[in-house]
mmCIF file of C-alpha atoms in Angstrom:
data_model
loop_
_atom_site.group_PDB
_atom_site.id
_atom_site.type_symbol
_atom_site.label_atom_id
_atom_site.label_comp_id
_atom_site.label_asym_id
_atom_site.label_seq_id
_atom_site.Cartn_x
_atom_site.Cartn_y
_atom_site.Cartn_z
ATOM 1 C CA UNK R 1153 -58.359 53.840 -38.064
ATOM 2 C CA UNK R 1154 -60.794 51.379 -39.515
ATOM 3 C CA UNK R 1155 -59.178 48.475 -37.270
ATOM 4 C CA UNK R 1156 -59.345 50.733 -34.182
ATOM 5 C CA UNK R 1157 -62.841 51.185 -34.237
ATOM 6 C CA UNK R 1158 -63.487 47.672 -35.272
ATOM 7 C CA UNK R 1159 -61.778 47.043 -31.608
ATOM 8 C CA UNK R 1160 -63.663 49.423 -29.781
ATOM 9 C CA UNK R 1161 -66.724 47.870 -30.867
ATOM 10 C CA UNK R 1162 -65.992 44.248 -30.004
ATOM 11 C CA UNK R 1163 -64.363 45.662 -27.111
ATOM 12 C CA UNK R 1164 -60.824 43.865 -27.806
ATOM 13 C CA UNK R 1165 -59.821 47.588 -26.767
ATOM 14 C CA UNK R 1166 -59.893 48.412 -23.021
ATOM 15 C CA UNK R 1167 -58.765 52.004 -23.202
ATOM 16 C CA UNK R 1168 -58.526 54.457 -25.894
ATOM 17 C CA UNK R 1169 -56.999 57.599 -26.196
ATOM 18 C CA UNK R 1170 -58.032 60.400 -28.691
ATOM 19 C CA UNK R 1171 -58.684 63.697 -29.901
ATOM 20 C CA UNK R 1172 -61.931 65.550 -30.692
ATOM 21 C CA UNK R 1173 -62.096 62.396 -33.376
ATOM 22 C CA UNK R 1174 -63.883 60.309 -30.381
ATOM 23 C CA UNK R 1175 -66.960 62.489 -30.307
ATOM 24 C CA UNK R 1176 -67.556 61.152 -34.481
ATOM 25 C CA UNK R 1177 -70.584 59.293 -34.669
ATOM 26 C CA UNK R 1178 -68.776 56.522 -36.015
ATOM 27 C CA UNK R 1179 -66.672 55.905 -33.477
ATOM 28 C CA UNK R 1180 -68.906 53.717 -30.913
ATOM 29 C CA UNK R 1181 -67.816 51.777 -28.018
ATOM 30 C CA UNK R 1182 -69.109 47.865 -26.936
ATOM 31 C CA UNK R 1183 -69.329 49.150 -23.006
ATOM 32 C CA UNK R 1184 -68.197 52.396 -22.550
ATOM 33 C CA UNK R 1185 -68.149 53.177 -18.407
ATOM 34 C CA UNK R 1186 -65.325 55.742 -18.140
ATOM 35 C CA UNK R 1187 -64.218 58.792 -19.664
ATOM 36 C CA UNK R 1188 -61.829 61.047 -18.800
ATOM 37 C CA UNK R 1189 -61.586 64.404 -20.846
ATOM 38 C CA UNK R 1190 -58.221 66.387 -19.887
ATOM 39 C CA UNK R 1191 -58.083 70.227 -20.729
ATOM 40 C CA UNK R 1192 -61.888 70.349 -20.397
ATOM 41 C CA UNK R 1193 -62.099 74.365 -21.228
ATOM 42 C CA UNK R 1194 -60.699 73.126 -24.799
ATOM 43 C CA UNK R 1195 -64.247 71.177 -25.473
ATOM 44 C CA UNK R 1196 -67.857 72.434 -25.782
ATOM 45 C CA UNK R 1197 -70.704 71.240 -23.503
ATOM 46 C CA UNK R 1198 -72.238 69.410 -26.967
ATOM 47 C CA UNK R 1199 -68.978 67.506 -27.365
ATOM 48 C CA UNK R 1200 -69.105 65.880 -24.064
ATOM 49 C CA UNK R 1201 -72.527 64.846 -24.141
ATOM 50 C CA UNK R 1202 -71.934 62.983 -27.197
ATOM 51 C CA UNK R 1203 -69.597 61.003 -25.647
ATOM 52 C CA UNK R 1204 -71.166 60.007 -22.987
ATOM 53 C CA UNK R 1205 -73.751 59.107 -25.023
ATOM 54 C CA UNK R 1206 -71.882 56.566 -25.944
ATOM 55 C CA UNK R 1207 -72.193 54.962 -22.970
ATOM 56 C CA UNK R 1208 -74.578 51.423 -22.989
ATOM 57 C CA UNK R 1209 -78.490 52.574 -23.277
ATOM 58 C CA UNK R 1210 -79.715 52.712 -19.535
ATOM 59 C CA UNK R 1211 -76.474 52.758 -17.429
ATOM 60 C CA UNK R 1212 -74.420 56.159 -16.491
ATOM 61 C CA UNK R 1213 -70.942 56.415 -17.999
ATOM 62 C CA UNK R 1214 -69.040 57.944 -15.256
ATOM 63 C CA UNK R 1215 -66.666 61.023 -16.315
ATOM 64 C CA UNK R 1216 -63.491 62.895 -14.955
ATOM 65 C CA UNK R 1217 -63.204 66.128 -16.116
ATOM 66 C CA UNK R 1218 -59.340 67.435 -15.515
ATOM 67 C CA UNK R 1219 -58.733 71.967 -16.007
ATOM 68 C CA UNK R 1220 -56.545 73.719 -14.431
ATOM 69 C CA UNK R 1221 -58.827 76.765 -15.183
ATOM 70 C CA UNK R 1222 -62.699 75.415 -15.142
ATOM 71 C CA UNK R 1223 -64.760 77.666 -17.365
ATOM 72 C CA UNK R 1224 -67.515 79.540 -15.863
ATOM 73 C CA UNK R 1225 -69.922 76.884 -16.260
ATOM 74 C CA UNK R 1226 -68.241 74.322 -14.974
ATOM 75 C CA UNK R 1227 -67.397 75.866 -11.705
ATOM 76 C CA UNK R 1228 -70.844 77.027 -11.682
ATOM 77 C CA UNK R 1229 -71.614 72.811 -11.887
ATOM 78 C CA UNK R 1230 -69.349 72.420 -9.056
ATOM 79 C CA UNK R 1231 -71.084 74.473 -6.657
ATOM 80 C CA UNK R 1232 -74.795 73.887 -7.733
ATOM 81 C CA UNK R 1233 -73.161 69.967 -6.445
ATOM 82 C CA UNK R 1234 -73.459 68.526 -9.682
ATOM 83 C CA UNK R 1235 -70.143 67.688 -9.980
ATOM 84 C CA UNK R 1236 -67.541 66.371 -7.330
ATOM 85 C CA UNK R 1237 -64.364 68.496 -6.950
ATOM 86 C CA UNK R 1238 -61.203 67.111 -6.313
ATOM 87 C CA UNK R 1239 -59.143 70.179 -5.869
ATOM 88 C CA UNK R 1240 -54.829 69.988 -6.111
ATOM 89 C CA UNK R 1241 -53.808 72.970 -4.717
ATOM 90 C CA UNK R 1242 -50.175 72.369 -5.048
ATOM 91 C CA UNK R 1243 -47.468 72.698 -7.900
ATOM 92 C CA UNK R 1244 -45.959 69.442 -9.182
ATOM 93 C CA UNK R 1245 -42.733 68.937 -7.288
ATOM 94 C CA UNK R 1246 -39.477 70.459 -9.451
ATOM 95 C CA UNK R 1247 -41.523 73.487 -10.528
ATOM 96 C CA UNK R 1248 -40.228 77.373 -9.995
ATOM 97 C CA UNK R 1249 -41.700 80.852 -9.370
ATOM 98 C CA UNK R 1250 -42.802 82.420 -12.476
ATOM 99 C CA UNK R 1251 -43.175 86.323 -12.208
ATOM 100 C CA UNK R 1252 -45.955 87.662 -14.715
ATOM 101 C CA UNK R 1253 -45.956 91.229 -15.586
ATOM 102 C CA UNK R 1254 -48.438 92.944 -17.832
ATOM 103 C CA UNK R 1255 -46.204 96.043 -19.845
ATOM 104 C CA UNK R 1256 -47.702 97.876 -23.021
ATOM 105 C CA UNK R 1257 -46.487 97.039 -26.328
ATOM 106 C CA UNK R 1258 -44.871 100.034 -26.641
ATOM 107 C CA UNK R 1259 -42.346 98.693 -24.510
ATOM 108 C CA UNK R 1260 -40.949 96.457 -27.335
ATOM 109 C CA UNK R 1261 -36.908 97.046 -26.976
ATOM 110 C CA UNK R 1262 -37.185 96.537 -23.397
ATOM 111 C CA UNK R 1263 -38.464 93.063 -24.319
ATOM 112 C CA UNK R 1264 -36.099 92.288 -26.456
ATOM 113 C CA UNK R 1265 -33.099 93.679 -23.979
ATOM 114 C CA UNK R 1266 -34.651 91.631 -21.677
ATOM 115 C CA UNK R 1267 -34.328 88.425 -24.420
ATOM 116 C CA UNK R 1268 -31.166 89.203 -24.575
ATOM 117 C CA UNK R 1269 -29.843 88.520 -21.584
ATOM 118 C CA UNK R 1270 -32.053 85.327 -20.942
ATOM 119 C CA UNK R 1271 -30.146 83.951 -23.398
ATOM 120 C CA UNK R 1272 -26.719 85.288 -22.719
ATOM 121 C CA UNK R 1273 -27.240 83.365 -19.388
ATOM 122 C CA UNK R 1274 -28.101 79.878 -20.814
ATOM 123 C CA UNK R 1275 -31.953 79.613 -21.042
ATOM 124 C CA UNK R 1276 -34.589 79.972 -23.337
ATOM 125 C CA UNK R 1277 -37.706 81.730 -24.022
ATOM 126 C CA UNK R 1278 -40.649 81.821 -26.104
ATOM 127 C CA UNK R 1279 -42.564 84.620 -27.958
ATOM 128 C CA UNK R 1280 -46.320 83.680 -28.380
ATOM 129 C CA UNK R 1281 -48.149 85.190 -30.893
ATOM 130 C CA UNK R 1282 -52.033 85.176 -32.283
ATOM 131 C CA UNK R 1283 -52.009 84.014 -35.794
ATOM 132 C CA UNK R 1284 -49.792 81.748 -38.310
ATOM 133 C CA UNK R 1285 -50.466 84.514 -41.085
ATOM 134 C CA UNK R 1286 -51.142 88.166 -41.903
ATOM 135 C CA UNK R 1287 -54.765 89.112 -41.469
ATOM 136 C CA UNK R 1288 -56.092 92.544 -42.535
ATOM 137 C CA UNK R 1289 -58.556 92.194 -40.377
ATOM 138 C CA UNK R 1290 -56.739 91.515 -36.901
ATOM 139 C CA UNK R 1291 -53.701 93.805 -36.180
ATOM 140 C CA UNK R 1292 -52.270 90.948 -33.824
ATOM 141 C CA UNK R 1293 -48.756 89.727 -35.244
ATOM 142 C CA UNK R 1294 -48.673 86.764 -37.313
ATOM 143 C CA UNK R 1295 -45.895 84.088 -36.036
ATOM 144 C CA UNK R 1296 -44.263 84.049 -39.342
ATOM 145 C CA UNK R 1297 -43.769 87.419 -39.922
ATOM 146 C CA UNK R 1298 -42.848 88.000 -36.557
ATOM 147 C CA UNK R 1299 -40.362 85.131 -36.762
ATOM 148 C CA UNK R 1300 -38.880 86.816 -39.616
ATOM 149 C CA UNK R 1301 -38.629 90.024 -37.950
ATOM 150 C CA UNK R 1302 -36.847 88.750 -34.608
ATOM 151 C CA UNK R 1303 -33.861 86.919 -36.967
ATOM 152 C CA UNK R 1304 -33.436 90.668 -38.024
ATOM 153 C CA UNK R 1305 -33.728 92.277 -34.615
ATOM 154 C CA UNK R 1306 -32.050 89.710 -32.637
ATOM 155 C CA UNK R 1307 -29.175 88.554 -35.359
ATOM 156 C CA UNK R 1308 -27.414 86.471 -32.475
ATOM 157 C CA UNK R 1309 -29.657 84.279 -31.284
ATOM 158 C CA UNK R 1310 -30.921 81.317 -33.445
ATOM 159 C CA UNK R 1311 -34.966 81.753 -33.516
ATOM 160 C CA UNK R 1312 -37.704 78.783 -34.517
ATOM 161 C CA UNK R 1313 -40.698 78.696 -35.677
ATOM 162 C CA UNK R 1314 -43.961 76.368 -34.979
ATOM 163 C CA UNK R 1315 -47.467 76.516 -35.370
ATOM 164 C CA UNK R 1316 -50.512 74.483 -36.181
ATOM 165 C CA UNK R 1317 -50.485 74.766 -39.721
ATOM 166 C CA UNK R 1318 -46.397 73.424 -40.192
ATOM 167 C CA UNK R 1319 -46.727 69.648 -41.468
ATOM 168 C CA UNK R 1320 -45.884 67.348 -38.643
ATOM 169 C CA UNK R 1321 -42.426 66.200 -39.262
ATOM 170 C CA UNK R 1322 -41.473 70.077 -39.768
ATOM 171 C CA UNK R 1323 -43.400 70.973 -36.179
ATOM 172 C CA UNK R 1324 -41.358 68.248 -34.625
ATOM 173 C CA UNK R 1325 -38.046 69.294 -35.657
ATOM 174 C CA UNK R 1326 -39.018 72.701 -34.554
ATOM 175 C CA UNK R 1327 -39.938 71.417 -31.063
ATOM 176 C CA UNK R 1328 -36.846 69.381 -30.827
ATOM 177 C CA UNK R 1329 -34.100 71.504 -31.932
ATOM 178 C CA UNK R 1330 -35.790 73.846 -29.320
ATOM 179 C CA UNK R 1331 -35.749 71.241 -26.636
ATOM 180 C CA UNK R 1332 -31.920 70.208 -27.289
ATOM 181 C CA UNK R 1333 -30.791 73.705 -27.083
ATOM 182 C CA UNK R 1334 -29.927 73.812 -30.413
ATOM 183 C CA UNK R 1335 -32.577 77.604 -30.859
ATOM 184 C CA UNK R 1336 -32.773 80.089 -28.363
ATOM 185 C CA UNK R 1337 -36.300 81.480 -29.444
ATOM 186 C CA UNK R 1338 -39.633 80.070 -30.509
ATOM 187 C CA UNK R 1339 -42.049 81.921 -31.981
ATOM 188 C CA UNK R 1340 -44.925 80.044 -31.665
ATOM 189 C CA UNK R 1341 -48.534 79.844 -31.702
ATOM 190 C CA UNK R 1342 -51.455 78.143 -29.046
ATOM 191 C CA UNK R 1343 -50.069 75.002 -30.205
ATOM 192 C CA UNK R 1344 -47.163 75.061 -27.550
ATOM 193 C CA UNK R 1345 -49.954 75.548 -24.815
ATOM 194 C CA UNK R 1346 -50.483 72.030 -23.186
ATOM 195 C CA UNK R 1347 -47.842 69.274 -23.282
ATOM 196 C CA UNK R 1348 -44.444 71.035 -23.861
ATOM 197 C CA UNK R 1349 -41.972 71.097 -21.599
ATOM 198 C CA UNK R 1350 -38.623 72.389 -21.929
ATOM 199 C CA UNK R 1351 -37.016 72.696 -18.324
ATOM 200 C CA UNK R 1352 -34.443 75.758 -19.446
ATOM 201 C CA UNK R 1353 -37.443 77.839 -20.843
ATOM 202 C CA UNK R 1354 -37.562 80.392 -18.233
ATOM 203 C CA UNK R 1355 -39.018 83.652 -20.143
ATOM 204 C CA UNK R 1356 -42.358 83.948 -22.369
ATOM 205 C CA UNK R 1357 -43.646 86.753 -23.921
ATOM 206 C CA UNK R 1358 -47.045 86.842 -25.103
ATOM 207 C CA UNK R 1359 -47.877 89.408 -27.199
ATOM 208 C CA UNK R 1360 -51.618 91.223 -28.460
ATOM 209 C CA UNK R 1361 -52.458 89.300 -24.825
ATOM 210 C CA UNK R 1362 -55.789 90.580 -24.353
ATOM 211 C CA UNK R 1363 -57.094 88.527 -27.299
ATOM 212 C CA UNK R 1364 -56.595 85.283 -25.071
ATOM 213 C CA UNK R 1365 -58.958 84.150 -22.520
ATOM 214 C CA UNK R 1366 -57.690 83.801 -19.107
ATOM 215 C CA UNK R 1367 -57.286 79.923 -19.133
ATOM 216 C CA UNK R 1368 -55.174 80.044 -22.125
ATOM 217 C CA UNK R 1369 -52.523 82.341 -20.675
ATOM 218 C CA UNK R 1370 -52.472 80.516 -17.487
ATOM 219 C CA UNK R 1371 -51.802 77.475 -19.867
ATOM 220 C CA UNK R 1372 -49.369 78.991 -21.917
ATOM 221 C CA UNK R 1373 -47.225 80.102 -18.575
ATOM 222 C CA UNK R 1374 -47.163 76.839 -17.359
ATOM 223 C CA UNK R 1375 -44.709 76.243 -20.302
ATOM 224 C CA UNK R 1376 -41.881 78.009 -18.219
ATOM 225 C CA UNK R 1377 -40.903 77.775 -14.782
ATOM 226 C CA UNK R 1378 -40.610 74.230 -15.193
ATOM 227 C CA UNK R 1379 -36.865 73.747 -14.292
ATOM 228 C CA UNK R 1380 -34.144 74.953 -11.485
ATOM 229 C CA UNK R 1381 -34.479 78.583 -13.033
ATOM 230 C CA UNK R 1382 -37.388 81.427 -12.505
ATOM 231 C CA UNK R 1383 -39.707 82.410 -14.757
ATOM 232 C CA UNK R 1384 -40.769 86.127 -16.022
ATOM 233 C CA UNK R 1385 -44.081 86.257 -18.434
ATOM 234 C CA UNK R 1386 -44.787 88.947 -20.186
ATOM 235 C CA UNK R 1387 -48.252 89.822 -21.066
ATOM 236 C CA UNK R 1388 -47.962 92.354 -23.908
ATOM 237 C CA UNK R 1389 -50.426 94.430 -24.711
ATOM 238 C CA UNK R 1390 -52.394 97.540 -26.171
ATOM 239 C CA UNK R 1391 -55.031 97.236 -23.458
ATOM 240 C CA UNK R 1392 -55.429 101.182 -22.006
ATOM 241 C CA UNK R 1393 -55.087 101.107 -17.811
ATOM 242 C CA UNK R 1394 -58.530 100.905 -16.626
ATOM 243 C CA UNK R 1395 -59.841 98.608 -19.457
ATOM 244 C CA UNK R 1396 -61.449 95.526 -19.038
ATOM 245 C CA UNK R 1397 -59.033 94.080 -20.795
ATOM 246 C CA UNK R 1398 -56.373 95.608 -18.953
ATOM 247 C CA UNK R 1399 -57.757 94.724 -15.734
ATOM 248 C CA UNK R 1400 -58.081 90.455 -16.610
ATOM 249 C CA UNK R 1401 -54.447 90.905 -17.599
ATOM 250 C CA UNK R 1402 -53.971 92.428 -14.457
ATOM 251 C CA UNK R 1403 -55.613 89.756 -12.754
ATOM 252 C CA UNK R 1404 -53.482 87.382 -14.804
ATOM 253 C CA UNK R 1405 -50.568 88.326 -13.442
ATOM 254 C CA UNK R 1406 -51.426 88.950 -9.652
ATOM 255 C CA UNK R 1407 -51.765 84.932 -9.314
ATOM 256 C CA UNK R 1408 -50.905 81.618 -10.189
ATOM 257 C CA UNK R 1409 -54.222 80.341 -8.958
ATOM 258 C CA UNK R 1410 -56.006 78.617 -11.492
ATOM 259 C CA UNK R 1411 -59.094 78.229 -9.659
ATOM 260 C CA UNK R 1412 -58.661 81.723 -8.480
ATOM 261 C CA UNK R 1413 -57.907 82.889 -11.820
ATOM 262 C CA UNK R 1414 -61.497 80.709 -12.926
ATOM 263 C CA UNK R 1415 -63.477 82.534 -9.798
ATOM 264 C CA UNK R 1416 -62.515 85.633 -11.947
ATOM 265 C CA UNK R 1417 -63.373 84.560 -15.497
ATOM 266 C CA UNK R 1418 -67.182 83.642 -14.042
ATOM 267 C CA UNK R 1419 -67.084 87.040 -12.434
ATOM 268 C CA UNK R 1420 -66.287 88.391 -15.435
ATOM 269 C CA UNK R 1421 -68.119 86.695 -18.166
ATOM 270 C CA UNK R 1422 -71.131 84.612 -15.488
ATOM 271 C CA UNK R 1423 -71.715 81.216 -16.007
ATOM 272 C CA UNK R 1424 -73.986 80.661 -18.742
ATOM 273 C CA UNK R 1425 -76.655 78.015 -18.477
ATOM 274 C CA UNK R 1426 -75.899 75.113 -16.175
ATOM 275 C CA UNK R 1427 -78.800 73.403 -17.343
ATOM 276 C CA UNK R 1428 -78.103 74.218 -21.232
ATOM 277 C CA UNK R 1429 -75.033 74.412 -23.991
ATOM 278 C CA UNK R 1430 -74.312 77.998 -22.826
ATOM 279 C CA UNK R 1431 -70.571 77.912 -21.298
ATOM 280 C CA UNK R 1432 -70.058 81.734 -20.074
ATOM 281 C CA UNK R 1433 -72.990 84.644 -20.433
ATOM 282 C CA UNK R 1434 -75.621 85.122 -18.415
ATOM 283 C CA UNK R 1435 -77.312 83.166 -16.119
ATOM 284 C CA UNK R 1436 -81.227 81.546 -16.584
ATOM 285 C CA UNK R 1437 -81.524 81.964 -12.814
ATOM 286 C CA UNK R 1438 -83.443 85.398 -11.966
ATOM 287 C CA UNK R 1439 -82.868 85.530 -8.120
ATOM 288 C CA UNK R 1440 -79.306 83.495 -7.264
ATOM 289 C CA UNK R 1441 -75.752 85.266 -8.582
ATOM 290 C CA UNK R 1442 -73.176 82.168 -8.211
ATOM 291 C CA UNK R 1443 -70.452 83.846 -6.355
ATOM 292 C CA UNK R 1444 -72.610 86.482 -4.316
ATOM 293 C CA UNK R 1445 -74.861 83.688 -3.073
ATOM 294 C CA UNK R 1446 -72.461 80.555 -2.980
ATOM 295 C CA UNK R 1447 -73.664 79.733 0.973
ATOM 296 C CA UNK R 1448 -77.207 79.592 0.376
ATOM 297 C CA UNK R 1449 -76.472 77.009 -2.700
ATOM 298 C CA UNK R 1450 -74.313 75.016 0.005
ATOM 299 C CA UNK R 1451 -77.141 75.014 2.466
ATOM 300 C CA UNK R 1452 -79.325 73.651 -0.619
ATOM 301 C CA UNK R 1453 -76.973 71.158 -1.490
ATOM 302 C CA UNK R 1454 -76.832 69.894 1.782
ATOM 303 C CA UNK R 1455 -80.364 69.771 2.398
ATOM 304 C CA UNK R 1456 -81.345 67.981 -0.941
ATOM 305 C CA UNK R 1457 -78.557 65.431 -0.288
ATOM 306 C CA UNK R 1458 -80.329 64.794 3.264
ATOM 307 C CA UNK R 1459 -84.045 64.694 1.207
ATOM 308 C CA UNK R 1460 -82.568 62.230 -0.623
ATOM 309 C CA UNK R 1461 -80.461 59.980 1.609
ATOM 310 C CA UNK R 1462 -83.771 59.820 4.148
ATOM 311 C CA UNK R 1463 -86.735 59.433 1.405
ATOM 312 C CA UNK R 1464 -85.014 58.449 -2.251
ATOM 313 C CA UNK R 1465 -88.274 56.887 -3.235
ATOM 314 C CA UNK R 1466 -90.213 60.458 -2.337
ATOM 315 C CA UNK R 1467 -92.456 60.764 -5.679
ATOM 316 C CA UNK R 1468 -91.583 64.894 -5.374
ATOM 317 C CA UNK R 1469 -87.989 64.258 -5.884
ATOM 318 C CA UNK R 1470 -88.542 62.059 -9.067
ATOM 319 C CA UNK R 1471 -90.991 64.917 -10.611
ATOM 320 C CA UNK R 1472 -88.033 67.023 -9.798
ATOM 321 C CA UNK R 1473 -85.167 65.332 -12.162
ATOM 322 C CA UNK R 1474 -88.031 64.884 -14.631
ATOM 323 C CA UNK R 1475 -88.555 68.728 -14.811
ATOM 324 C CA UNK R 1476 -85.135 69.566 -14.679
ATOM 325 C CA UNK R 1477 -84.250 67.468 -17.425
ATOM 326 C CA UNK R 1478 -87.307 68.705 -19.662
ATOM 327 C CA UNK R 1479 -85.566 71.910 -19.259
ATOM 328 C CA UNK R 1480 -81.845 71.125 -19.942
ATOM 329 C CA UNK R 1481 -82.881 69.071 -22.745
ATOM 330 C CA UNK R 1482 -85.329 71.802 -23.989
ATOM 331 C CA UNK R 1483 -82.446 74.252 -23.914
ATOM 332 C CA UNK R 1484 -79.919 72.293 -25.522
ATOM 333 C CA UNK R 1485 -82.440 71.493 -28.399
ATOM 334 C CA UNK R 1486 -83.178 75.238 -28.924
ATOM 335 C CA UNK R 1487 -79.642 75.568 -29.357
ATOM 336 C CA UNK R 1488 -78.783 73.168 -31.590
#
C-alpha cells in the first residue's frame, strides 16, 4: 500500500483502481485529471468531492460517473444541465428476459416448489437475504440462518453460503463452487450485487424486499438473465397491497428500465439538494418540481448556454457562479 501511494505521488502510476480507500486523505495524486466512479448510487456526494479535490489546485479534474439507476440527485444534476448524459438504452448483447414478480411472503412453499424445479432442469438460483446474523431488532432473515434452514427444507439440492463478513478465501470458494455448478443455491447477501455473473443463474428470490432501495434490486436482478435461459425474480415481501412499499415493488417489477426505474425513486423520495450533500428529500427550490417542470428547466438550459456562448465575459454571469457556489459550499459546510 505504502509503495502504491508512493507511485501515485511521483506519478510513476498512470491509472489506479480502488475502493472507497481512494477518498483517504493520504492517498494524493501528482496530476490527477480523470476519474471515473462506477456504481455511483454506492458513494455519497462528500466522497466524490474529495476526490476530485484531489485534482492539481486551479485546474478541473474531469469525472465519469457510470449507474444504471442514478439517485434522485443525480438525475436531478442531469436535467438542471450540470452534468452530460450519455444514455445506453440497450442490454449488453447475450442477455435474456427476466420476469419479476412481487408475491407475499406467505407464499413461501410456492417458492421453494418453484426452486425445485429450476434446479431439476439444470440452472441455478439465488436467495437474497438482508442480514449475515440474527437481529432482534429487524425481523428480516439472516443469511445464515436461512442457509441453515433451506439444507433442511430443500435436502436435495446442495445450498452455499456468502456474505460480507466470510474471510476472503472462504467467500471465494463459495462463489466458485457456485459458478462451476458444483451448488445449486446461494444464499447470499448485497455482496453478490455488482460483478457476479453466473450465466446458468436464471431464478432469484429476494426476500423482506421492501427494505432495499430500488437501485439495489435492479442491481441484484441483473445477476440472472445473463445466459441462453430466462429469468424469474421474486420480490418477497410483507408489504400490504396499497403500501408504499408495495407499490415501489410494484414498480420494480413492471420494468427493466433503470432510468425509468430512477424517474420513480426521485418521484418518490425528490431530489434533495443539487446544490448541497443532500442525495434524496426535499428540494431547496420553492417554485420548480423536477419532473412536473422538466421543459421549462430545458428552455433555461438552453438559454444560459446561448448567454454564455454569445457574452462569456458578461460580469452578471460571473456574479452568478460566485453566488451559486457561496450557496453549495454554505450548504455542504452546514452539513458537515
Amino acid at each position: 500500500r505504502d509503495a502504491t501511494q508512493a507511485a501515485l505521488l511521483d506519478g510513476a502510476v498512470g491509472v489506479t483502481i480502488g475502493t472507497h480507500a481512494l477518498f483517504q486523505d493520504r492517498v494524493r495524486f501528482q496530476r490527477l485529471g480523470l476519474i471515473v466512479v462506477d456504481e455511483q448510487h454506492r458513494f455519497g456526494v462528500q466522497q466524490r468531492l474529495s476526490l476530485r479535490d484531489k485534482g492539481p489546485e486551479g485546474q478541473a479534474t474531469h469525472q465519469l460517473i457510470m449507474s444504471a439507476t442514478p439517485i434522485p440527485r443525480t438525475l436531478a444534476q442531469s436535467l438542471y444541465a450540470d452534468l452530460d448524459v450519455s444514455t445506453i438504452d440497450e442490454l449488453p448483447p447475450g442477455r435474456t428476459p427476466v420476469r419479476t414478480v412481487a408475491i407475499a411472503n406467505t407464499r413461501r412453499d410456492d417458492v421453494l416448489a418453484r426452486i425445485g424445479e429450476v434446479c431439476a432442469a439444470g440452472r441455478q438460483a439465488y436467495w437474497v437475504c438482508t442480514l449475515v446474523e440474527v437481529s432482534e431488532q429487524l425481523s428480516a432473515q439472516a443469511a445464515e440462518e436461512t442457509a441453515a434452514l433451506l439444507r433442511e427444507e430443500l435436502a436435495h439440492l446442495r445450498v452455499g453460503l456468502v456474505h460480507g463478513r466470510m474471510k476472503a478465501d472462504d467467500k471465494d470458494a463459495q462463489m466458485r463452487a457456485f459458478k462451476e455448478g458444483r451448488t445449486q443455491l446461494l444464499v447470499a447477501t448485497t455482496v453478490i450485487e455488482v460483478g457476479v455473473d453466473v450465466p446458468n443463474a436464471t431464478m432469484m428470490v429476494i426476500m423482506d424486499a421492501d427494505r432495499f432501495g430500488v437501485s439495489q434490486l435492479h442491481q441484484l436482478r441483473g445477476r440472472i438473465g445473463r445466459g441462453q435461459y430466462p429469468g424469474l425474480c421474486l420480490l418477497v415481501t410483507s408489504a400490504a397491497p396499497d403500501t408504499p412499499a408495495r407499490t415501489r415493488l410494484d414498480a420494480v417489477a413492471s420494468t427493466r428500465d433503470g432510468f425509468r426505474l430512477a424517474e420513480l425513486d426521485l418521484a418518490q423520495r425528490h431530489e434533495g439538494n443539487v446544490l448541497g450533500a443532500d442525495q434524496s428529500g426535499r428540494s431547496v427550490l420553492s417554485m420548480l418540481r423536477v419532473l412536473d417542470h422538466a421543459d421549462v428547466i430545458t428552455a433555461a438550459k438552453d438559454l444560459a448556454t446561448r448567454w454564455v456562448s454569445q457574452d462569456p465575459d458578461d460580469p452578471r454571469l460571473a456574479d452568478m457562479v460566485r453566488s451559486t457556489e457561496e450557496m453549495a459550499t454554505g450548504d455542504l459546510m452546514e452539513q458537515g
